[in-house]
Amino acid sequence: MSNPPQHRLGGLCIGIVLTDGFEQAEMTEPRAALEESGVLIRMLSDKKGRVRGVHHDQPGDLFDVDTTFNQVTADEFDALLLPGGKVNANSLRSNADAQALVRQIDAQGKPIAVICHAPWLLISAGLVQGRKMTSSPDVQQDLEKAGAHWVDEKVVVDRNWVSSRTPEDIPAFNAAFKGILAQRTRQHTRGTADDMPASAGEGG
């Protein structure tokens, strides 16, 4: 009932940040929900060609990469989506180009949606201090050591960030992400963020 009309997200461009070993459902299900709303998706990785997903500990499918982290800037995107998967997240957290991209996106106040182990990249980028987040339980201690306020909830919205724990949380994750994207679209339509209520984008 509270979801925005589908067309309201048309024209947004979202980068999906991933490499081999990403949890496939945490990419494909949000991507499908976003594309149904008219969002343009670009698959970003540390390498050209294709990347392979996983279904927990089993190999998944191959997906085409659109471009690499070092060939894009934050100005090209309205938001980022970071799927989890332990192998994927562990590889990305030490990637300097991926770190630089999430820093640029966050500095511009653009939405970042992370699930499962994906917050590792935000930790390495030095961004989680003071943020309210959730994640896979495996990442809880790392987030808390880095200064985040970790909570065990299916979805958490903290300003421009959305976080969730597991694939089971994807419906709530998708709804929250689309919600802050719709807010951003309304801001652009009005021409200024000053028109937004002070409480917009917060909660969780």
PDB file of C-alpha atoms in Angstrom:
ATOM      1  CA  MET A   1       0.000   0.000   0.000  1.00  0.00           C
ATOM      2  CA  SER A   2       2.855   2.339   0.783  1.00  0.00           C
ATOM      3  CA  ASN A   3       4.964   1.287  -2.200  1.00  0.00           C
ATOM      4  CA  PRO A   4       5.477   4.017  -4.822  1.00  0.00           C
ATOM      5  CA  PRO A   5       4.039   3.608  -8.314  1.00  0.00           C
ATOM      6  CA  GLN A   6       6.278   1.485 -10.476  1.00  0.00           C
ATOM      7  CA  HIS A   7       7.115   4.260 -12.935  1.00  0.00           C
ATOM      8  CA  ARG A   8       8.460   6.504 -10.194  1.00  0.00           C
ATOM      9  CA  LEU A   9      11.871   4.750 -10.326  1.00  0.00           C
ATOM     10  CA  GLY A  10      12.209   4.912 -14.110  1.00  0.00           C
ATOM     11  CA  GLY A  11      15.418   6.568 -15.232  1.00  0.00           C
ATOM     12  CA  LEU A  12      17.493   5.679 -12.186  1.00  0.00           C
ATOM     13  CA  CYS A  13      20.761   3.825 -12.787  1.00  0.00           C
ATOM     14  CA  ILE A  14      21.978   1.418 -10.117  1.00  0.00           C
ATOM     15  CA  GLY A  15      25.316  -0.349  -9.999  1.00  0.00           C
ATOM     16  CA  ILE A  16      25.517  -3.866  -8.565  1.00  0.00           C
ATOM     17  CA  VAL A  17      28.929  -4.419  -6.969  1.00  0.00           C
ATOM     18  CA  LEU A  18      30.060  -8.037  -7.011  1.00  0.00           C
ATOM     19  CA  THR A  19      32.616 -10.666  -7.982  1.00  0.00           C
ATOM     20  CA  ASP A  20      32.769 -14.473  -8.036  1.00  0.00           C
ATOM     21  CA  GLY A  21      31.071 -16.165  -5.100  1.00  0.00           C
ATOM     22  CA  PHE A  22      28.191 -13.741  -4.540  1.00  0.00           C
ATOM     23  CA  GLU A  23      24.971 -15.162  -3.105  1.00  0.00           C
ATOM     24  CA  GLN A  24      22.916 -15.420  -6.275  1.00  0.00           C
ATOM     25  CA  ALA A  25      19.458 -14.762  -4.826  1.00  0.00           C
ATOM     26  CA  GLU A  26      20.758 -11.596  -3.153  1.00  0.00           C
ATOM     27  CA  MET A  27      21.519 -10.224  -6.622  1.00  0.00           C
ATOM     28  CA  THR A  28      18.862 -11.709  -8.892  1.00  0.00           C
ATOM     29  CA  GLU A  29      15.809 -11.030  -6.716  1.00  0.00           C
ATOM     30  CA  PRO A  30      16.582  -7.359  -5.979  1.00  0.00           C
ATOM     31  CA  ARG A  31      17.638  -6.848  -9.607  1.00  0.00           C
ATOM     32  CA  ALA A  32      14.332  -8.235 -10.872  1.00  0.00           C
ATOM     33  CA  ALA A  33      12.354  -6.039  -8.457  1.00  0.00           C
ATOM     34  CA  LEU A  34      14.287  -2.955  -9.529  1.00  0.00           C
ATOM     35  CA  GLU A  35      14.026  -3.672 -13.246  1.00  0.00           C
ATOM     36  CA  GLU A  36      10.251  -4.113 -12.861  1.00  0.00           C
ATOM     37  CA  SER A  37      10.234  -0.542 -11.558  1.00  0.00           C
ATOM     38  CA  GLY A  38      12.072   0.760 -14.616  1.00  0.00           C
ATOM     39  CA  VAL A  39      15.552   0.961 -13.083  1.00  0.00           C
ATOM     40  CA  LEU A  40      18.602   0.563 -15.321  1.00  0.00           C
ATOM     41  CA  ILE A  41      21.053  -1.961 -13.856  1.00  0.00           C
ATOM     42  CA  ARG A  42      24.797  -2.127 -14.486  1.00  0.00           C
ATOM     43  CA  MET A  43      26.839  -5.055 -13.208  1.00  0.00           C
ATOM     44  CA  LEU A  44      30.180  -3.860 -11.798  1.00  0.00           C
ATOM     45  CA  SER A  45      33.073  -6.146 -10.935  1.00  0.00           C
ATOM     46  CA  ASP A  46      36.813  -6.337 -10.457  1.00  0.00           C
ATOM     47  CA  LYS A  47      37.182  -8.112 -13.785  1.00  0.00           C
ATOM     48  CA  LYS A  48      35.692  -8.169 -17.259  1.00  0.00           C
ATOM     49  CA  GLY A  49      33.709 -11.060 -18.677  1.00  0.00           C
ATOM     50  CA  ARG A  50      31.436 -13.009 -16.348  1.00  0.00           C
ATOM     51  CA  VAL A  51      31.110 -13.728 -12.642  1.00  0.00           C
ATOM     52  CA  ARG A  52      29.637 -16.813 -10.987  1.00  0.00           C
ATOM     53  CA  GLY A  53      27.082 -16.777  -8.227  1.00  0.00           C
ATOM     54  CA  VAL A  54      26.566 -19.364  -5.526  1.00  0.00           C
ATOM     55  CA  HIS A  55      23.573 -20.939  -3.823  1.00  0.00           C
ATOM     56  CA  HIS A  56      24.993 -21.019  -0.313  1.00  0.00           C
ATOM     57  CA  ASP A  57      27.902 -23.473  -0.758  1.00  0.00           C
ATOM     58  CA  GLN A  58      26.918 -24.737  -4.211  1.00  0.00           C
ATOM     59  CA  PRO A  59      28.007 -23.180  -7.551  1.00  0.00           C
ATOM     60  CA  GLY A  60      25.435 -20.969  -9.219  1.00  0.00           C
ATOM     61  CA  ASP A  61      25.082 -19.381 -12.648  1.00  0.00           C
ATOM     62  CA  LEU A  62      27.337 -17.125 -14.686  1.00  0.00           C
ATOM     63  CA  PHE A  63      26.388 -13.466 -15.223  1.00  0.00           C
ATOM     64  CA  ASP A  64      27.794 -10.903 -17.634  1.00  0.00           C
ATOM     65  CA  VAL A  65      29.744  -7.966 -16.230  1.00  0.00           C
ATOM     66  CA  ASP A  66      29.028  -4.549 -17.771  1.00  0.00           C
ATOM     67  CA  THR A  67      32.195  -2.813 -16.620  1.00  0.00           C
ATOM     68  CA  THR A  68      34.879  -2.776 -13.945  1.00  0.00           C
ATOM     69  CA  PHE A  69      35.182  -0.621 -10.841  1.00  0.00           C
ATOM     70  CA  ASN A  70      38.141   1.319 -12.191  1.00  0.00           C
ATOM     71  CA  GLN A  71      36.215   2.368 -15.314  1.00  0.00           C
ATOM     72  CA  VAL A  72      33.329   4.149 -13.578  1.00  0.00           C
ATOM     73  CA  THR A  73      32.696   7.085 -11.263  1.00  0.00           C
ATOM     74  CA  ALA A  74      29.982   7.695  -8.696  1.00  0.00           C
ATOM     75  CA  ASP A  75      28.449  10.352 -10.946  1.00  0.00           C
ATOM     76  CA  GLU A  76      27.225   7.577 -13.265  1.00  0.00           C
ATOM     77  CA  PHE A  77      24.964   6.003 -10.632  1.00  0.00           C
ATOM     78  CA  ASP A  78      22.012   6.897  -8.454  1.00  0.00           C
ATOM     79  CA  ALA A  79      22.668   4.081  -5.970  1.00  0.00           C
ATOM     80  CA  LEU A  80      24.626   0.884  -5.353  1.00  0.00           C
ATOM     81  CA  LEU A  81      23.466  -2.619  -4.469  1.00  0.00           C
ATOM     82  CA  LEU A  82      25.941  -4.927  -2.719  1.00  0.00           C
ATOM     83  CA  PRO A  83      24.856  -8.574  -2.560  1.00  0.00           C
ATOM     84  CA  GLY A  84      26.537 -10.834  -0.033  1.00  0.00           C
ATOM     85  CA  GLY A  85      28.130 -14.243  -0.177  1.00  0.00           C
ATOM     86  CA  LYS A  86      31.188 -14.797   2.009  1.00  0.00           C
ATOM     87  CA  VAL A  87      33.659 -15.419  -0.838  1.00  0.00           C
ATOM     88  CA  ASN A  88      32.419 -12.422  -2.834  1.00  0.00           C
ATOM     89  CA  ALA A  89      32.451 -10.060   0.150  1.00  0.00           C
ATOM     90  CA  ASN A  90      35.845 -11.236   1.349  1.00  0.00           C
ATOM     91  CA  SER A  91      37.352 -10.547  -2.079  1.00  0.00           C
ATOM     92  CA  LEU A  92      35.773  -7.115  -2.461  1.00  0.00           C
ATOM     93  CA  ARG A  93      36.699  -5.723   0.942  1.00  0.00           C
ATOM     94  CA  SER A  94      40.376  -5.556  -0.059  1.00  0.00           C
ATOM     95  CA  ASN A  95      39.680  -4.044  -3.498  1.00  0.00           C
ATOM     96  CA  ALA A  96      40.814  -0.407  -3.517  1.00  0.00           C
ATOM     97  CA  ASP A  97      38.674   0.526  -6.534  1.00  0.00           C
ATOM     98  CA  ALA A  98      35.528  -0.885  -4.923  1.00  0.00           C
ATOM     99  CA  GLN A  99      36.346   0.957  -1.707  1.00  0.00           C
ATOM    100  CA  ALA A 100      36.792   4.211  -3.609  1.00  0.00           C
ATOM    101  CA  LEU A 101      33.467   3.784  -5.420  1.00  0.00           C
ATOM    102  CA  VAL A 102      31.426   3.216  -2.247  1.00  0.00           C
ATOM    103  CA  ARG A 103      33.148   6.176  -0.582  1.00  0.00           C
ATOM    104  CA  GLN A 104      32.227   8.423  -3.518  1.00  0.00           C
ATOM    105  CA  ILE A 105      28.621   7.219  -3.567  1.00  0.00           C
ATOM    106  CA  ASP A 106      28.236   7.738   0.172  1.00  0.00           C
ATOM    107  CA  ALA A 107      29.875  11.176   0.031  1.00  0.00           C
ATOM    108  CA  GLN A 108      27.183  12.185  -2.472  1.00  0.00           C
ATOM    109  CA  GLY A 109      24.454  10.911  -0.143  1.00  0.00           C
ATOM    110  CA  LYS A 110      23.280   8.312  -2.635  1.00  0.00           C
ATOM    111  CA  PRO A 111      21.623   5.092  -1.441  1.00  0.00           C
ATOM    112  CA  ILE A 112      23.679   1.977  -0.710  1.00  0.00           C
ATOM    113  CA  ALA A 113      21.904  -1.341  -0.092  1.00  0.00           C
ATOM    114  CA  VAL A 114      23.896  -4.167   1.521  1.00  0.00           C
ATOM    115  CA  ILE A 115      22.911  -7.657   2.606  1.00  0.00           C
ATOM    116  CA  CYS A 116      24.517 -10.603   4.377  1.00  0.00           C
ATOM    117  CA  HIS A 117      28.357 -10.322   4.299  1.00  0.00           C
ATOM    118  CA  ALA A 118      28.398  -7.268   1.995  1.00  0.00           C
ATOM    119  CA  PRO A 119      29.059  -4.740   4.821  1.00  0.00           C
ATOM    120  CA  TRP A 120      32.670  -5.936   4.892  1.00  0.00           C
ATOM    121  CA  LEU A 121      33.357  -3.580   1.973  1.00  0.00           C
ATOM    122  CA  LEU A 122      31.855  -0.620   3.842  1.00  0.00           C
ATOM    123  CA  ILE A 123      33.972  -1.484   6.882  1.00  0.00           C
ATOM    124  CA  SER A 124      37.154  -1.552   4.802  1.00  0.00           C
ATOM    125  CA  ALA A 125      36.156   1.748   3.197  1.00  0.00           C
ATOM    126  CA  GLY A 126      35.962   3.332   6.659  1.00  0.00           C
ATOM    127  CA  LEU A 127      32.279   4.240   6.393  1.00  0.00           C
ATOM    128  CA  VAL A 128      30.386   2.405   9.148  1.00  0.00           C
ATOM    129  CA  GLN A 129      31.302   4.466  12.230  1.00  0.00           C
ATOM    130  CA  GLY A 130      28.073   5.563  13.909  1.00  0.00           C
ATOM    131  CA  ARG A 131      25.783   3.821  11.425  1.00  0.00           C
ATOM    132  CA  LYS A 132      22.878   1.591  12.458  1.00  0.00           C
ATOM    133  CA  MET A 133      23.053  -1.671  10.488  1.00  0.00           C
ATOM    134  CA  THR A 134      22.261  -5.340  10.336  1.00  0.00           C
ATOM    135  CA  SER A 135      24.052  -8.139   8.492  1.00  0.00           C
ATOM    136  CA  SER A 136      24.876 -11.815   8.576  1.00  0.00           C
ATOM    137  CA  PRO A 137      25.708 -12.721  12.185  1.00  0.00           C
ATOM    138  CA  ASP A 138      29.237 -13.495  10.933  1.00  0.00           C
ATOM    139  CA  VAL A 139      29.768  -9.784  10.328  1.00  0.00           C
ATOM    140  CA  GLN A 140      28.264  -8.483  13.581  1.00  0.00           C
ATOM    141  CA  GLN A 141      31.530  -8.367  15.519  1.00  0.00           C
ATOM    142  CA  ASP A 142      33.407  -6.699  12.668  1.00  0.00           C
ATOM    143  CA  LEU A 143      30.739  -4.021  12.350  1.00  0.00           C
ATOM    144  CA  GLU A 144      30.694  -3.338  16.071  1.00  0.00           C
ATOM    145  CA  LYS A 145      34.495  -3.122  16.247  1.00  0.00           C
ATOM    146  CA  ALA A 146      34.352  -0.580  13.406  1.00  0.00           C
ATOM    147  CA  GLY A 147      31.877   1.565  15.347  1.00  0.00           C
ATOM    148  CA  ALA A 148      28.534   0.544  13.861  1.00  0.00           C
ATOM    149  CA  HIS A 149      25.407  -0.056  15.936  1.00  0.00           C
ATOM    150  CA  TRP A 150      24.388  -3.621  14.954  1.00  0.00           C
ATOM    151  CA  VAL A 151      20.810  -4.823  15.410  1.00  0.00           C
ATOM    152  CA  ASP A 152      19.172  -8.160  14.662  1.00  0.00           C
ATOM    153  CA  GLU A 153      16.357  -7.018  12.377  1.00  0.00           C
ATOM    154  CA  LYS A 154      15.255  -8.135   8.931  1.00  0.00           C
ATOM    155  CA  VAL A 155      15.869  -4.696   7.448  1.00  0.00           C
ATOM    156  CA  VAL A 156      17.422  -1.481   8.754  1.00  0.00           C
ATOM    157  CA  VAL A 157      17.257   1.926   7.073  1.00  0.00           C
ATOM    158  CA  ASP A 158      19.800   4.477   8.275  1.00  0.00           C
ATOM    159  CA  ARG A 159      19.695   7.672   6.210  1.00  0.00           C
ATOM    160  CA  ASN A 160      20.883   6.591   2.726  1.00  0.00           C
ATOM    161  CA  TRP A 161      21.718   2.990   3.691  1.00  0.00           C
ATOM    162  CA  VAL A 162      19.590  -0.167   3.694  1.00  0.00           C
ATOM    163  CA  SER A 163      20.881  -3.393   5.250  1.00  0.00           C
ATOM    164  CA  SER A 164      19.493  -6.894   5.737  1.00  0.00           C
ATOM    165  CA  ARG A 165      20.714 -10.217   7.123  1.00  0.00           C
ATOM    166  CA  THR A 166      19.969 -13.160   4.822  1.00  0.00           C
ATOM    167  CA  PRO A 167      18.133 -14.186   1.637  1.00  0.00           C
ATOM    168  CA  GLU A 168      15.019 -14.740   3.755  1.00  0.00           C
ATOM    169  CA  ASP A 169      14.924 -10.970   4.334  1.00  0.00           C
ATOM    170  CA  ILE A 170      14.964 -10.070   0.635  1.00  0.00           C
ATOM    171  CA  PRO A 171      11.266  -9.015   0.342  1.00  0.00           C
ATOM    172  CA  ALA A 172      11.704  -6.468   3.160  1.00  0.00           C
ATOM    173  CA  PHE A 173      15.119  -5.470   1.766  1.00  0.00           C
ATOM    174  CA  ASN A 174      13.655  -4.814  -1.677  1.00  0.00           C
ATOM    175  CA  ALA A 175      10.763  -2.782  -0.301  1.00  0.00           C
ATOM    176  CA  ALA A 176      13.044  -0.613   1.849  1.00  0.00           C
ATOM    177  CA  PHE A 177      15.537  -0.031  -0.970  1.00  0.00           C
ATOM    178  CA  LYS A 178      12.803   0.931  -3.411  1.00  0.00           C
ATOM    179  CA  GLY A 179      11.402   3.231  -0.748  1.00  0.00           C
ATOM    180  CA  ILE A 180      14.556   5.313  -0.390  1.00  0.00           C
ATOM    181  CA  LEU A 181      15.027   5.299  -4.166  1.00  0.00           C
ATOM    182  CA  ALA A 182      11.521   6.722  -4.518  1.00  0.00           C
ATOM    183  CA  GLN A 183      12.391   9.443  -2.012  1.00  0.00           C
ATOM    184  CA  ARG A 184      15.440  10.318  -4.084  1.00  0.00           C
ATOM    185  CA  THR A 185      13.334  10.458  -7.236  1.00  0.00           C
ATOM    186  CA  ARG A 186      10.870  12.825  -5.549  1.00  0.00           C
ATOM    187  CA  GLN A 187      13.757  15.018  -4.426  1.00  0.00           C
ATOM    188  CA  HIS A 188      14.985  15.270  -7.994  1.00  0.00           C
ATOM    189  CA  THR A 189      11.482  16.053  -9.232  1.00  0.00           C
ATOM    190  CA  ARG A 190      11.107  18.870  -6.727  1.00  0.00           C
ATOM    191  CA  GLY A 191      14.605  20.098  -7.456  1.00  0.00           C
ATOM    192  CA  THR A 192      15.784  20.193  -3.861  1.00  0.00           C
ATOM    193  CA  ALA A 193      16.228  17.909  -0.878  1.00  0.00           C
ATOM    194  CA  ASP A 194      14.946  20.723   1.341  1.00  0.00           C
ATOM    195  CA  ASP A 195      11.387  19.805   0.385  1.00  0.00           C
ATOM    196  CA  MET A 196      11.705  16.418   2.088  1.00  0.00           C
ATOM    197  CA  PRO A 197      10.443  15.983   5.664  1.00  0.00           C
ATOM    198  CA  ALA A 198      13.235  15.938   8.228  1.00  0.00           C
ATOM    199  CA  SER A 199      12.457  12.344   9.184  1.00  0.00           C
ATOM    200  CA  ALA A 200      12.521  10.968   5.638  1.00  0.00           C
ATOM    201  CA  GLY A 201      14.904   8.103   5.038  1.00  0.00           C
ATOM    202  CA  GLU A 202      15.320   7.253   8.723  1.00  0.00           C
ATOM    203  CA  GLY A 203      13.907   4.364  10.641  1.00  0.00           C
ATOM    204  CA  GLY A 204      14.483   0.670  10.972  1.00  0.00           C
TER     205      GLY A 204
END
